[in-house]
Amino acid sequence: MAEDEPVEKVLQTDSDRARRIQMPSLSGVSQVGIQARRVAEGLLSGQHSSRQFGQNIEFSDYREYVPGDDLRHIDWRAYARSDRYYIKRFEAETAVRACIMLDVSKSMLYGEGDQHKMQYSADLAAAIATLLISQKDSVGLALFDEELRFWLEPVGSPEQLRRVYRALEQVRPQNKTQTGPTLQFVAQHFKRRGFLVLISDFWDDVEKTLKGLNHFAHRKFEVLVFHILHPDEIEFPFLGSLEIKGLEEGVLETEGGRHIQKAFVERHMKQREDLKAGCTRLGIDYNLISTDEPLHRSLLRVLSARRQVRG
């Protein structure tokens, strides 16, 4: 891709896909890319060198049941036809088709420095993309607010990783959040099941978000949700007279800070609990991340928990 080529015109396919995938050298890589590589290299070293994301399991064939087999894998339809017990055998595909969805709405502008939600989330997206490419998987990117703003078709190559880095460097948050329409768009672009990573602060309608995620759960996608919040949004440490500026909703002036603090915390806690409960019901991996937690630690925590669940 030429250096002066607009990111919006990046081709959605790559006929020169590399057979052997390695992380790109730091030469010419953006600051987002440098941070992503550092995080990824730390996670890929030592005990963290196993596959991190997207174990795409597909049905292979049958074999007869033997005592000690997992009863969950018995095919009862085959039993009804033959009066014999058969176990479904599965195998992991060598590559996963993944998409990272990143919220670029105006509310993501909250915070400063390392705790800035948009910067933290962009670095997280870049690190995950780097890990996926290092596993020889295909990675796509969807940037959205009220609607889809940018789309990269999943491709597995170092060149694709540079496209992802460049797109993340150019993010300019605006507008409100509506997760549902972009979830629907991405679902339509996956003919087979794959791996979805959704990164957002979820200042959105929880019911509509869960409805969109249900499309992926129904098709047996592996879905990983990162709920990114600034510590202020979790604790609301403001007292006294307040002027609350909703980044997506305008301005509210009010008195009685402690009353407002309690109402805000309770309302937002319920929203988080509803989203988490809905994800659990759908079999989706939900993770609340506060931007005061260093990125490498939060990602390591999530990956470690996933490994424990998988055994």
CSV table of N, CA and C in Angstrom, one decimal, residues 21-159:
chain,number,residue,atom,x,y,z
A,21,ILE,N,3.5,-15.8,8.6
A,21,ILE,CA,3.2,-14.5,9.2
A,21,ILE,C,4.2,-14.2,10.4
A,22,GLN,N,4.7,-13.1,10.3
A,22,GLN,CA,5.6,-12.6,11.4
A,22,GLN,C,5.1,-11.2,11.7
A,23,MET,N,5.4,-10.7,13.0
A,23,MET,CA,5.1,-9.4,13.3
A,23,MET,C,6.0,-8.4,12.5
A,24,PRO,N,5.4,-7.3,12.0
A,24,PRO,CA,6.2,-6.4,11.2
A,24,PRO,C,7.4,-5.8,12.0
A,25,SER,N,8.4,-5.4,11.3
A,25,SER,CA,9.5,-4.6,12.0
A,25,SER,C,8.9,-3.3,12.4
A,26,LEU,N,9.7,-2.7,13.4
A,26,LEU,CA,9.2,-1.4,13.9
A,26,LEU,C,9.4,-0.2,12.9
A,27,SER,N,10.2,-0.5,11.8
A,27,SER,CA,10.5,0.5,10.8
A,27,SER,C,9.2,1.0,10.1
A,28,GLY,N,8.8,2.2,10.2
A,28,GLY,CA,7.7,2.7,9.5
A,28,GLY,C,6.3,2.4,10.2
A,29,VAL,N,6.4,1.8,11.4
A,29,VAL,CA,5.1,1.5,12.1
A,29,VAL,C,4.7,2.7,13.0
A,30,SER,N,3.4,3.0,13.1
A,30,SER,CA,2.9,4.1,13.8
A,30,SER,C,3.1,3.9,15.3
A,31,GLN,N,2.8,4.9,16.1
A,31,GLN,CA,2.9,4.8,17.6
A,31,GLN,C,2.0,3.8,18.1
A,32,VAL,N,0.8,3.7,17.5
A,32,VAL,CA,-0.2,2.7,17.9
A,32,VAL,C,0.4,1.3,17.6
A,33,GLY,N,1.0,1.1,16.5
A,33,GLY,CA,1.7,-0.1,16.2
A,33,GLY,C,2.8,-0.5,17.1
A,34,ILE,N,3.6,0.4,17.5
A,34,ILE,CA,4.7,0.2,18.4
A,34,ILE,C,4.2,-0.3,19.7
A,35,GLN,N,3.2,0.4,20.3
A,35,GLN,CA,2.6,0.0,21.5
A,35,GLN,C,2.0,-1.4,21.4
A,36,ALA,N,1.3,-1.7,20.3
A,36,ALA,CA,0.7,-3.0,20.1
A,36,ALA,C,1.7,-4.1,20.1
A,37,ARG,N,2.8,-3.8,19.4
A,37,ARG,CA,3.9,-4.9,19.3
A,37,ARG,C,4.5,-5.2,20.6
A,38,ARG,N,4.7,-4.1,21.4
A,38,ARG,CA,5.3,-4.3,22.7
A,38,ARG,C,4.4,-5.2,23.6
A,39,VAL,N,3.1,-4.9,23.6
A,39,VAL,CA,2.1,-5.6,24.4
A,39,VAL,C,2.1,-7.1,23.9
A,40,ALA,N,2.0,-7.2,22.6
A,40,ALA,CA,1.9,-8.6,22.0
A,40,ALA,C,3.1,-9.4,22.3
A,41,GLU,N,4.3,-8.8,22.1
A,41,GLU,CA,5.5,-9.6,22.4
A,41,GLU,C,5.6,-10.1,23.8
A,42,GLY,N,5.1,-9.2,24.7
A,42,GLY,CA,5.1,-9.6,26.1
A,42,GLY,C,4.2,-10.8,26.4
A,43,LEU,N,3.0,-10.8,25.7
A,43,LEU,CA,2.1,-11.9,25.9
A,43,LEU,C,2.5,-13.1,25.2
A,44,LEU,N,3.2,-13.0,24.1
A,44,LEU,CA,3.6,-14.2,23.4
A,44,LEU,C,4.9,-14.8,23.9
A,45,SER,N,5.5,-14.2,24.9
A,45,SER,CA,6.8,-14.8,25.4
A,45,SER,C,6.5,-15.8,26.6
A,46,GLY,N,7.4,-16.7,26.7
A,46,GLY,CA,7.3,-17.7,27.9
A,46,GLY,C,6.0,-18.5,27.9
A,47,GLN,N,5.4,-18.4,29.1
A,47,GLN,CA,4.2,-19.3,29.3
A,47,GLN,C,3.0,-18.8,28.5
A,48,HIS,N,3.1,-17.6,27.9
A,48,HIS,CA,2.0,-17.1,27.2
A,48,HIS,C,2.1,-17.3,25.7
A,49,SER,N,2.9,-18.3,25.3
A,49,SER,CA,3.2,-18.5,23.8
A,49,SER,C,2.1,-19.3,23.1
A,50,SER,N,1.2,-19.9,23.9
A,50,SER,CA,0.1,-20.7,23.3
A,50,SER,C,-0.9,-19.8,22.6
A,51,ARG,N,-1.8,-20.4,21.8
A,51,ARG,CA,-2.8,-19.7,21.0
A,51,ARG,C,-3.6,-18.8,22.0
A,52,GLN,N,-3.8,-17.5,21.6
A,52,GLN,CA,-4.4,-16.6,22.5
A,52,GLN,C,-5.9,-16.4,22.2
A,53,PHE,N,-6.3,-16.4,21.0
A,53,PHE,CA,-7.6,-16.1,20.6
A,53,PHE,C,-8.1,-17.0,19.5
A,54,GLY,N,-9.5,-17.1,19.4
A,54,GLY,CA,-10.1,-17.6,18.2
A,54,GLY,C,-9.9,-19.1,17.9
A,55,GLN,N,-10.1,-19.9,18.9
A,55,GLN,CA,-10.0,-21.4,18.6
A,55,GLN,C,-11.2,-21.8,17.8
A,56,ASN,N,-11.1,-21.9,16.5
A,56,ASN,CA,-12.3,-22.2,15.6
A,56,ASN,C,-12.4,-23.7,15.5
A,57,ILE,N,-13.4,-24.2,16.2
A,57,ILE,CA,-13.6,-25.7,16.2
A,57,ILE,C,-14.7,-26.1,15.2
A,58,GLU,N,-14.4,-27.1,14.4
A,58,GLU,CA,-15.3,-27.6,13.4
A,58,GLU,C,-15.5,-29.1,13.6
A,59,PHE,N,-16.8,-29.5,13.2
A,59,PHE,CA,-17.1,-30.9,13.2
A,59,PHE,C,-16.2,-31.7,12.2
A,60,SER,N,-15.7,-32.9,12.6
A,60,SER,CA,-14.9,-33.7,11.7
A,60,SER,C,-15.6,-34.9,11.3
A,61,ASP,N,-15.8,-35.9,12.3
A,61,ASP,CA,-16.5,-37.1,11.9
A,61,ASP,C,-17.0,-37.8,13.2
A,62,TYR,N,-17.4,-39.1,13.1
A,62,TYR,CA,-17.9,-39.8,14.3
A,62,TYR,C,-16.9,-41.0,14.6
A,63,ARG,N,-17.1,-41.4,15.9
A,63,ARG,CA,-16.5,-42.7,16.3
A,63,ARG,C,-17.4,-43.3,17.3
A,64,GLU,N,-17.3,-44.6,17.6
A,64,GLU,CA,-18.2,-45.2,18.6
A,64,GLU,C,-17.8,-44.8,20.0
A,65,TYR,N,-18.8,-44.7,20.8
A,65,TYR,CA,-18.7,-44.3,22.2
A,65,TYR,C,-17.9,-45.3,23.0
A,66,VAL,N,-17.0,-44.9,23.9
A,66,VAL,CA,-16.4,-45.8,24.8
A,66,VAL,C,-16.5,-45.2,26.2
A,67,PRO,N,-16.6,-46.0,27.2
A,67,PRO,CA,-16.8,-45.5,28.6
A,67,PRO,C,-15.8,-44.5,28.9
A,68,GLY,N,-16.2,-43.4,29.5
A,68,GLY,CA,-15.3,-42.3,29.9
A,68,GLY,C,-15.4,-41.1,28.9
A,69,ASP,N,-16.1,-41.3,27.8
A,69,ASP,CA,-16.2,-40.2,26.8
A,69,ASP,C,-17.2,-39.2,27.4
A,70,ASP,N,-17.0,-37.9,27.0
A,70,ASP,CA,-17.9,-36.8,27.4
A,70,ASP,C,-19.3,-37.1,26.8
A,71,LEU,N,-20.3,-37.2,27.6
A,71,LEU,CA,-21.7,-37.5,27.1
A,71,LEU,C,-22.3,-36.4,26.3
A,72,ARG,N,-21.7,-35.2,26.5
A,72,ARG,CA,-22.2,-34.0,25.7
A,72,ARG,C,-22.0,-34.2,24.3
A,73,HIS,N,-21.0,-35.0,23.9
A,73,HIS,CA,-20.7,-35.2,22.5
A,73,HIS,C,-21.3,-36.4,21.8
A,74,ILE,N,-22.2,-37.0,22.5
A,74,ILE,CA,-23.0,-38.1,21.9
A,74,ILE,C,-24.0,-37.5,20.9
A,75,ASP,N,-24.1,-38.1,19.7
A,75,ASP,CA,-25.0,-37.7,18.7
A,75,ASP,C,-26.3,-38.5,18.9
A,76,TRP,N,-27.3,-37.9,19.5
A,76,TRP,CA,-28.5,-38.7,19.8
A,76,TRP,C,-29.3,-39.0,18.5
A,77,ARG,N,-29.2,-38.2,17.5
A,77,ARG,CA,-29.9,-38.5,16.2
A,77,ARG,C,-29.3,-39.8,15.6
A,78,ALA,N,-27.9,-39.9,15.7
A,78,ALA,CA,-27.3,-41.1,15.1
A,78,ALA,C,-27.7,-42.3,16.0
A,79,TYR,N,-27.9,-42.1,17.3
A,79,TYR,CA,-28.3,-43.2,18.1
A,79,TYR,C,-29.7,-43.7,17.7
A,80,ALA,N,-30.6,-42.7,17.4
A,80,ALA,CA,-32.0,-43.0,17.1
A,80,ALA,C,-32.0,-43.8,15.8
A,81,ARG,N,-31.1,-43.5,14.9
A,81,ARG,CA,-31.0,-44.2,13.6
A,81,ARG,C,-30.4,-45.6,13.7
A,82,SER,N,-29.4,-45.8,14.5
A,82,SER,CA,-28.6,-47.0,14.6
A,82,SER,C,-28.7,-47.8,15.8
A,83,ASP,N,-29.3,-47.2,16.9
A,83,ASP,CA,-29.4,-47.8,18.2
A,83,ASP,C,-28.0,-48.1,18.8
A,84,ARG,N,-27.0,-47.3,18.3
A,84,ARG,CA,-25.7,-47.4,18.9
A,84,ARG,C,-25.2,-45.9,19.2
A,85,TYR,N,-24.3,-45.8,20.2
A,85,TYR,CA,-23.8,-44.5,20.6
A,85,TYR,C,-22.6,-44.1,19.8
A,86,TYR,N,-22.7,-42.9,19.2
A,86,TYR,CA,-21.6,-42.3,18.5
A,86,TYR,C,-21.2,-41.0,19.1
A,87,ILE,N,-19.9,-40.7,19.1
A,87,ILE,CA,-19.3,-39.5,19.6
A,87,ILE,C,-18.9,-38.6,18.4
A,88,LYS,N,-19.3,-37.3,18.5
A,88,LYS,CA,-18.9,-36.4,17.5
A,88,LYS,C,-17.4,-36.0,17.7
A,89,ARG,N,-16.6,-36.0,16.7
A,89,ARG,CA,-15.2,-35.6,16.8
A,89,ARG,C,-15.0,-34.3,16.1
A,90,PHE,N,-14.2,-33.4,16.7
A,90,PHE,CA,-14.0,-32.1,16.3
A,90,PHE,C,-12.5,-31.8,16.1
A,91,GLU,N,-12.2,-30.9,15.2
A,91,GLU,CA,-10.8,-30.5,15.0
A,91,GLU,C,-10.8,-29.0,14.9
A,92,ALA,N,-9.6,-28.4,15.3
A,92,ALA,CA,-9.5,-27.0,15.2
A,92,ALA,C,-8.9,-26.6,13.8
A,93,GLU,N,-9.6,-25.6,13.2
A,93,GLU,CA,-9.1,-25.1,12.0
A,93,GLU,C,-7.7,-24.4,12.2
A,94,THR,N,-6.9,-24.4,11.2
A,94,THR,CA,-5.6,-23.8,11.3
A,94,THR,C,-5.6,-22.2,11.3
A,95,ALA,N,-6.7,-21.7,10.8
A,95,ALA,CA,-6.8,-20.2,10.8
A,95,ALA,C,-8.2,-19.8,11.2
A,96,VAL,N,-8.3,-18.6,11.7
A,96,VAL,CA,-9.6,-18.0,12.2
A,96,VAL,C,-9.8,-16.7,11.4
A,97,ARG,N,-11.0,-16.5,11.0
A,97,ARG,CA,-11.4,-15.2,10.4
A,97,ARG,C,-12.0,-14.4,11.5
A,98,ALA,N,-11.4,-13.3,11.8
A,98,ALA,CA,-11.7,-12.4,12.9
A,98,ALA,C,-12.1,-11.0,12.5
A,99,CYS,N,-12.9,-10.4,13.3
A,99,CYS,CA,-13.2,-8.9,13.1
A,99,CYS,C,-13.1,-8.2,14.5
A,100,ILE,N,-12.5,-7.1,14.5
A,100,ILE,CA,-12.4,-6.2,15.6
A,100,ILE,C,-13.3,-5.0,15.4
A,101,MET,N,-14.4,-4.9,16.2
A,101,MET,CA,-15.3,-3.8,16.1
A,101,MET,C,-14.9,-2.8,17.2
A,102,LEU,N,-14.6,-1.5,16.8
A,102,LEU,CA,-14.2,-0.5,17.8
A,102,LEU,C,-15.2,0.7,17.7
A,103,ASP,N,-15.7,1.1,18.9
A,103,ASP,CA,-16.5,2.2,19.1
A,103,ASP,C,-15.7,3.5,18.9
A,104,VAL,N,-16.1,4.4,18.0
A,104,VAL,CA,-15.3,5.6,17.8
A,104,VAL,C,-16.3,6.8,18.0
A,105,SER,N,-17.3,6.6,18.9
A,105,SER,CA,-18.3,7.7,19.2
A,105,SER,C,-17.7,8.8,20.1
A,106,LYS,N,-18.4,9.9,20.2
A,106,LYS,CA,-17.8,11.0,21.0
A,106,LYS,C,-17.6,10.7,22.4
A,107,SER,N,-18.3,9.8,23.0
A,107,SER,CA,-18.1,9.6,24.5
A,107,SER,C,-16.8,8.9,24.7
A,108,MET,N,-16.2,8.4,23.7
A,108,MET,CA,-14.8,7.7,23.9
A,108,MET,C,-13.7,8.7,24.1
A,109,LEU,N,-14.0,10.0,24.0
A,109,LEU,CA,-13.0,11.1,24.1
A,109,LEU,C,-12.7,11.3,25.6
A,110,TYR,N,-13.4,10.7,26.5
A,110,TYR,CA,-13.3,11.1,27.9
A,110,TYR,C,-11.9,10.5,28.5
A,111,GLY,N,-11.3,11.3,29.4
A,111,GLY,CA,-10.1,10.9,30.0
A,111,GLY,C,-8.9,11.7,29.4
A,112,GLU,N,-7.8,11.5,30.2
A,112,GLU,CA,-6.5,12.2,29.7
A,112,GLU,C,-5.4,11.2,29.8
A,113,GLY,N,-4.3,11.4,29.0
A,113,GLY,CA,-3.1,10.6,29.1
A,113,GLY,C,-3.4,9.2,28.8
A,114,ASP,N,-2.8,8.3,29.7
A,114,ASP,CA,-2.9,6.9,29.5
A,114,ASP,C,-4.3,6.4,29.8
A,115,GLN,N,-5.1,7.2,30.4
A,115,GLN,CA,-6.5,6.8,30.8
A,115,GLN,C,-7.5,7.3,29.8
A,116,HIS,N,-7.1,7.9,28.7
A,116,HIS,CA,-8.0,8.4,27.7
A,116,HIS,C,-8.7,7.1,27.0
A,117,LYS,N,-10.0,7.1,27.0
A,117,LYS,CA,-10.7,5.9,26.6
A,117,LYS,C,-10.4,5.6,25.1
A,118,MET,N,-10.4,6.6,24.3
A,118,MET,CA,-10.2,6.3,22.8
A,118,MET,C,-8.8,5.7,22.6
A,119,GLN,N,-7.8,6.4,23.2
A,119,GLN,CA,-6.4,5.9,23.0
A,119,GLN,C,-6.2,4.5,23.6
A,120,TYR,N,-6.7,4.3,24.7
A,120,TYR,CA,-6.6,3.0,25.4
A,120,TYR,C,-7.3,1.9,24.5
A,121,SER,N,-8.5,2.2,24.0
A,121,SER,CA,-9.2,1.2,23.2
A,121,SER,C,-8.5,1.0,21.9
A,122,ALA,N,-8.0,2.0,21.2
A,122,ALA,CA,-7.3,1.9,20.0
A,122,ALA,C,-6.0,1.0,20.2
A,123,ASP,N,-5.3,1.2,21.3
A,123,ASP,CA,-4.1,0.4,21.6
A,123,ASP,C,-4.5,-1.0,21.8
A,124,LEU,N,-5.6,-1.2,22.5
A,124,LEU,CA,-6.1,-2.6,22.8
A,124,LEU,C,-6.5,-3.3,21.5
A,125,ALA,N,-7.2,-2.6,20.6
A,125,ALA,CA,-7.5,-3.2,19.3
A,125,ALA,C,-6.3,-3.5,18.5
A,126,ALA,N,-5.3,-2.6,18.5
A,126,ALA,CA,-4.1,-2.9,17.8
A,126,ALA,C,-3.3,-4.1,18.3
A,127,ALA,N,-3.3,-4.2,19.7
A,127,ALA,CA,-2.6,-5.4,20.3
A,127,ALA,C,-3.3,-6.7,19.9
A,128,ILE,N,-4.6,-6.7,20.0
A,128,ILE,CA,-5.3,-7.9,19.6
A,128,ILE,C,-5.1,-8.3,18.1
A,129,ALA,N,-5.1,-7.3,17.3
A,129,ALA,CA,-4.9,-7.5,15.8
A,129,ALA,C,-3.5,-8.1,15.7
A,130,THR,N,-2.5,-7.6,16.4
A,130,THR,CA,-1.1,-8.1,16.3
A,130,THR,C,-1.1,-9.6,16.7
A,131,LEU,N,-1.7,-9.9,17.8
A,131,LEU,CA,-1.7,-11.3,18.3
A,131,LEU,C,-2.4,-12.2,17.3
A,132,LEU,N,-3.5,-11.8,16.7
A,132,LEU,CA,-4.2,-12.6,15.7
A,132,LEU,C,-3.4,-12.8,14.5
A,133,ILE,N,-2.7,-11.8,14.0
A,133,ILE,CA,-1.9,-12.0,12.8
A,133,ILE,C,-0.7,-12.9,13.1
A,134,SER,N,-0.1,-12.7,14.3
A,134,SER,CA,1.0,-13.6,14.7
A,134,SER,C,0.6,-15.1,14.8
A,135,GLN,N,-0.8,-15.3,15.0
A,135,GLN,CA,-1.3,-16.7,14.9
A,135,GLN,C,-1.6,-17.2,13.5
A,136,LYS,N,-1.3,-16.3,12.5
A,136,LYS,CA,-1.7,-16.6,11.1
A,136,LYS,C,-3.2,-16.6,10.9
A,137,ASP,N,-3.9,-15.8,11.6
A,137,ASP,CA,-5.3,-15.6,11.4
A,137,ASP,C,-5.6,-14.4,10.5
A,138,SER,N,-6.8,-14.3,10.0
A,138,SER,CA,-7.2,-13.1,9.2
A,138,SER,C,-7.9,-12.2,10.1
A,139,VAL,N,-7.6,-10.9,10.0
A,139,VAL,CA,-8.2,-9.8,10.8
A,139,VAL,C,-8.9,-8.8,10.0
A,140,GLY,N,-10.1,-8.4,10.4
A,140,GLY,CA,-10.8,-7.3,9.8
A,140,GLY,C,-11.0,-6.2,10.9
A,141,LEU,N,-11.4,-5.0,10.5
A,141,LEU,CA,-11.6,-3.9,11.4
A,141,LEU,C,-12.9,-3.1,11.0
A,142,ALA,N,-13.7,-2.9,12.0
A,142,ALA,CA,-14.9,-2.1,11.8
A,142,ALA,C,-14.9,-0.9,12.8
A,143,LEU,N,-14.9,0.3,12.4
A,143,LEU,CA,-15.0,1.5,13.2
A,143,LEU,C,-16.4,2.1,13.1
A,144,PHE,N,-17.0,2.3,14.2
A,144,PHE,CA,-18.4,2.7,14.2
A,144,PHE,C,-18.8,3.8,15.3
A,145,ASP,N,-19.8,4.6,15.0
A,145,ASP,CA,-20.5,5.4,16.0
A,145,ASP,C,-22.0,5.1,15.9
A,146,GLU,N,-22.7,6.0,15.3
A,146,GLU,CA,-24.1,5.8,15.0
A,146,GLU,C,-24.3,4.8,13.8
A,147,GLU,N,-23.2,4.7,13.0
A,147,GLU,CA,-23.2,3.8,11.8
A,147,GLU,C,-21.8,3.4,11.6
A,148,LEU,N,-21.6,2.5,10.6
A,148,LEU,CA,-20.3,2.1,10.2
A,148,LEU,C,-19.5,3.2,9.6
A,149,ARG,N,-18.3,3.5,10.1
A,149,ARG,CA,-17.5,4.6,9.5
A,149,ARG,C,-16.3,4.1,8.7
A,150,PHE,N,-15.9,2.9,9.0
A,150,PHE,CA,-14.7,2.4,8.3
A,150,PHE,C,-14.7,0.8,8.4
A,151,TRP,N,-14.4,0.2,7.2
A,151,TRP,CA,-14.4,-1.3,7.2
A,151,TRP,C,-13.2,-1.8,6.4
A,152,LEU,N,-12.6,-2.8,7.0
A,152,LEU,CA,-11.5,-3.6,6.4
A,152,LEU,C,-12.0,-5.0,6.4
A,153,GLU,N,-12.1,-5.6,5.2
A,153,GLU,CA,-12.4,-7.1,5.1
A,153,GLU,C,-11.2,-7.9,5.8
A,154,PRO,N,-11.6,-8.9,6.5
A,154,PRO,CA,-10.5,-9.7,7.1
A,154,PRO,C,-9.5,-10.3,6.2
A,155,VAL,N,-8.2,-10.1,6.4
A,155,VAL,CA,-7.1,-10.5,5.6
A,155,VAL,C,-6.0,-10.9,6.6
A,156,GLY,N,-5.2,-11.9,6.3
A,156,GLY,CA,-4.1,-12.4,7.1
A,156,GLY,C,-2.8,-12.1,6.5
A,157,SER,N,-2.2,-10.9,6.8
A,157,SER,CA,-0.9,-10.6,6.3
A,157,SER,C,-0.3,-9.4,7.1
A,158,PRO,N,1.0,-9.2,7.1
A,158,PRO,CA,1.6,-8.1,7.8
A,158,PRO,C,1.1,-6.8,7.2
A,159,GLU,N,0.8,-6.7,5.9
A,159,GLU,CA,0.3,-5.5,5.3
A,159,GLU,C,-1.0,-5.1,5.9
